[in-house]
mmCIF file of C-alpha atoms in Angstrom:
data_model
loop_
_atom_site.group_PDB
_atom_site.id
_atom_site.type_symbol
_atom_site.label_atom_id
_atom_site.label_comp_id
_atom_site.label_asym_id
_atom_site.label_seq_id
_atom_site.Cartn_x
_atom_site.Cartn_y
_atom_site.Cartn_z
ATOM 1 C CA MET A 1 14.360 -58.705 12.835
ATOM 2 C CA GLY A 2 16.031 -55.605 14.251
ATOM 3 C CA ARG A 3 15.764 -54.015 10.870
ATOM 4 C CA LYS A 4 11.981 -54.496 10.712
ATOM 5 C CA ARG A 5 11.633 -53.070 14.200
ATOM 6 C CA ASP A 6 13.707 -50.018 13.208
ATOM 7 C CA ALA A 7 11.615 -49.534 10.070
ATOM 8 C CA ALA A 8 8.405 -49.801 12.091
ATOM 9 C CA GLU A 9 9.705 -47.246 14.602
ATOM 10 C CA VAL A 10 10.666 -44.848 11.816
ATOM 11 C CA LYS A 11 7.289 -45.360 10.166
ATOM 12 C CA SER A 12 5.381 -44.726 13.395
ATOM 13 C CA ARG A 13 7.511 -41.639 14.141
ATOM 14 C CA LEU A 14 6.870 -40.295 10.637
ATOM 15 C CA LEU A 15 3.135 -40.926 10.987
ATOM 16 C CA ALA A 16 3.118 -39.097 14.329
ATOM 17 C CA GLU A 17 4.982 -36.162 12.785
ATOM 18 C CA LEU A 18 2.544 -36.169 9.871
ATOM 19 C CA GLY A 19 -0.396 -36.027 12.276
ATOM 20 C CA GLU A 20 1.203 -33.115 14.160
ATOM 21 C CA ALA A 21 1.861 -31.323 10.875
ATOM 22 C CA ARG A 22 -1.775 -31.770 9.811
ATOM 23 C CA ILE A 23 -2.971 -30.321 13.107
ATOM 24 C CA ALA A 24 -0.569 -27.372 12.747
ATOM 25 C CA ILE A 25 -1.671 -26.745 9.157
ATOM 26 C CA THR A 26 -5.331 -26.832 10.192
ATOM 27 C CA ARG A 27 -4.655 -24.344 12.993
ATOM 28 C CA GLU A 28 -2.716 -22.017 10.671
ATOM 29 C CA ALA A 29 -5.406 -22.256 7.976
ATOM 30 C CA ALA A 30 -8.077 -21.257 10.496
ATOM 31 C CA LEU A 31 -5.971 -18.280 11.633
ATOM 32 C CA ALA A 32 -5.341 -17.265 8.019
ATOM 33 C CA GLN A 33 -9.040 -17.521 7.228
ATOM 34 C CA VAL A 34 -9.832 -15.168 10.110
ATOM 35 C CA GLN A 35 -7.064 -12.725 9.185
ATOM 36 C CA LEU A 36 -7.863 -12.698 5.458
ATOM 37 C CA SER A 37 -11.613 -12.280 5.740
ATOM 38 C CA PRO A 38 -12.907 -9.144 3.980
ATOM 39 C CA ALA A 39 -14.289 -7.746 7.235
ATOM 40 C CA ALA A 40 -10.934 -8.092 8.997
ATOM 41 C CA ILE A 41 -9.068 -6.544 6.066
ATOM 42 C CA ALA A 42 -11.486 -3.599 5.942
ATOM 43 C CA ARG A 43 -11.255 -3.122 9.718
ATOM 44 C CA ARG A 44 -7.435 -3.065 9.626
ATOM 45 C CA SER A 45 -7.456 -0.692 6.679
ATOM 46 C CA LEU A 46 -9.907 1.600 8.469
ATOM 47 C CA ASP A 47 -7.733 1.581 11.593
ATOM 48 C CA LYS A 48 -4.548 2.341 9.627
ATOM 49 C CA HIS A 49 -5.936 4.851 7.123
ATOM 50 C CA ARG A 50 -8.837 6.498 8.933
ATOM 51 C CA TRP A 51 -8.402 9.909 7.266
ATOM 52 C CA ALA A 52 -8.220 8.376 3.805
ATOM 53 C CA TRP A 53 -11.505 6.559 4.451
ATOM 54 C CA VAL A 54 -13.113 9.744 5.763
ATOM 55 C CA ALA A 55 -11.917 11.746 2.747
ATOM 56 C CA GLY A 56 -12.980 9.019 0.312
ATOM 57 C CA GLY A 57 -16.388 8.751 1.956
ATOM 58 C CA ALA A 58 -16.858 12.516 1.814
ATOM 59 C CA ILE A 59 -15.899 12.655 -1.860
ATOM 60 C CA ALA A 60 -18.118 9.677 -2.689
ATOM 61 C CA GLY A 61 -20.985 11.270 -0.764
ATOM 62 C CA LEU A 62 -20.576 14.552 -2.602
ATOM 63 C CA LEU A 63 -20.475 12.765 -5.956
ATOM 64 C CA PHE A 64 -23.503 10.711 -5.000
ATOM 65 C CA ILE A 65 -25.450 13.819 -4.025
ATOM 66 C CA ARG A 66 -24.280 15.623 -7.152
ATOM 67 C CA ILE A 67 -25.472 12.794 -9.385
ATOM 68 C CA LEU A 68 -28.753 12.139 -7.585
ATOM 69 C CA LEU A 69 -29.968 15.653 -6.992
ATOM 70 C CA PRO A 70 -31.064 17.477 -10.137
ATOM 71 C CA PRO A 71 -29.240 20.719 -10.884
ATOM 72 C CA LYS A 72 -31.132 23.936 -10.450
ATOM 73 C CA PHE A 73 -32.265 25.822 -13.481
ATOM 74 C CA ARG A 74 -28.909 27.196 -14.481
ATOM 75 C CA SER A 75 -28.864 26.792 -18.222
ATOM 76 C CA ASP A 76 -28.640 30.526 -18.827
ATOM 77 C CA ASN A 77 -26.076 31.499 -16.210
ATOM 78 C CA SER A 78 -23.960 28.402 -15.709
ATOM 79 C CA GLY A 79 -21.238 29.335 -18.183
ATOM 80 C CA LYS A 80 -20.580 25.679 -18.922
ATOM 81 C CA PRO A 81 -20.878 24.367 -22.442
ATOM 82 C CA ALA A 82 -24.105 22.574 -23.200
ATOM 83 C CA ARG A 83 -22.150 19.447 -24.127
ATOM 84 C CA LYS A 84 -21.022 18.872 -20.544
ATOM 85 C CA ARG A 85 -24.536 19.238 -19.228
ATOM 86 C CA GLY A 86 -25.712 16.763 -21.860
ATOM 87 C CA VAL A 87 -22.988 14.219 -21.063
ATOM 88 C CA THR A 88 -23.721 14.527 -17.347
ATOM 89 C CA ALA A 89 -27.421 14.098 -17.965
ATOM 90 C CA PHE A 90 -26.792 11.101 -20.223
ATOM 91 C CA ALA A 91 -24.481 9.462 -17.660
ATOM 92 C CA ALA A 92 -26.925 10.108 -14.822
ATOM 93 C CA GLY A 93 -29.786 8.703 -16.902
ATOM 94 C CA PHE A 94 -27.739 5.616 -17.748
ATOM 95 C CA ILE A 95 -26.775 5.058 -14.108
ATOM 96 C CA PHE A 96 -30.361 5.551 -12.946
ATOM 97 C CA ASP A 97 -31.584 3.113 -15.584
ATOM 98 C CA LEU A 98 -29.093 0.456 -14.450
ATOM 99 C CA ALA A 99 -29.935 1.053 -10.793
ATOM 100 C CA ARG A 100 -33.673 0.894 -11.524
ATOM 101 C CA ARG A 101 -33.294 -2.398 -13.401
ATOM 102 C CA ALA A 102 -31.176 -3.945 -10.650
ATOM 103 C CA LEU A 103 -33.606 -2.782 -7.974
ATOM 104 C CA THR A 104 -36.598 -4.062 -9.929
ATOM 105 C CA ASN A 105 -34.981 -7.463 -10.486
ATOM 106 C CA TYR A 106 -34.004 -7.776 -6.829
ATOM 107 C CA ALA A 107 -37.417 -6.634 -5.593
ATOM 108 C CA SER A 108 -39.326 -8.979 -7.901
ATOM 109 C CA THR A 109 -37.172 -11.952 -6.912
ATOM 110 C CA HIS A 110 -37.408 -11.135 -3.223
ATOM 111 C CA LEU A 111 -41.149 -10.506 -3.421
ATOM 112 C CA ARG A 112 -41.702 -13.738 -5.353
ATOM 113 C CA GLU A 113 -39.754 -15.762 -2.761
ATOM 114 C CA HIS A 114 -41.546 -14.066 0.119
ATOM 115 C CA ALA A 115 -44.965 -14.655 -1.444
ATOM 116 C CA GLN A 116 -44.101 -18.290 -2.178
ATOM 117 C CA ASN A 117 -42.967 -18.888 1.420
ATOM 118 C CA TYR A 118 -46.071 -17.167 2.768
ATOM 119 C CA LEU A 119 -48.398 -19.177 0.558
ATOM 120 C CA ASP A 120 -46.598 -22.395 1.464
ATOM 121 C CA THR A 121 -47.097 -21.705 5.168
ATOM 122 C CA ILE A 122 -50.780 -20.920 4.620
ATOM 123 C CA LEU A 123 -51.304 -24.088 2.591
ATOM 124 C CA ASN A 124 -49.458 -26.178 5.191
ATOM 125 C CA ARG A 125 -51.652 -24.744 7.931
ATOM 126 C CA GLN A 126 -54.782 -25.597 5.959
ATOM 127 C CA ASP A 127 -53.552 -29.145 5.475
ATOM 128 C CA GLN A 128 -52.977 -29.547 9.207
ATOM 129 C CA ASP A 129 -56.330 -28.104 10.367
ATOM 130 C CA PRO A 130 -58.971 -30.797 10.940
ATOM 131 C CA VAL A 131 -62.152 -30.082 9.005
#
């Protein structure tokens, strides 16, 4: 009988340790989820490498402005080969086409959902009004 009691004590001790381990794992998983979230990673990176972010943002802004704003009429005095102007124009046209398609798809989906929700609320109001 002493053996059964010892086995029961060991079993209950192991179950208690298992419960404590589950609680510890849950706590650590929650902390890891907070630490590994994209916002937390970006915030830490921005704090550590502020000048790199500033430089990257400035370069990206300059490239964005360069691509979006049309060049002045410089075909006669630019000195660049016409091929580069053509490749740049082709790339900008391709990017604008992709951006236009994405914006149109997003706007049509958003507008459709908004209109559907609006019409549903109007129809629900009409159903509730006593005539």
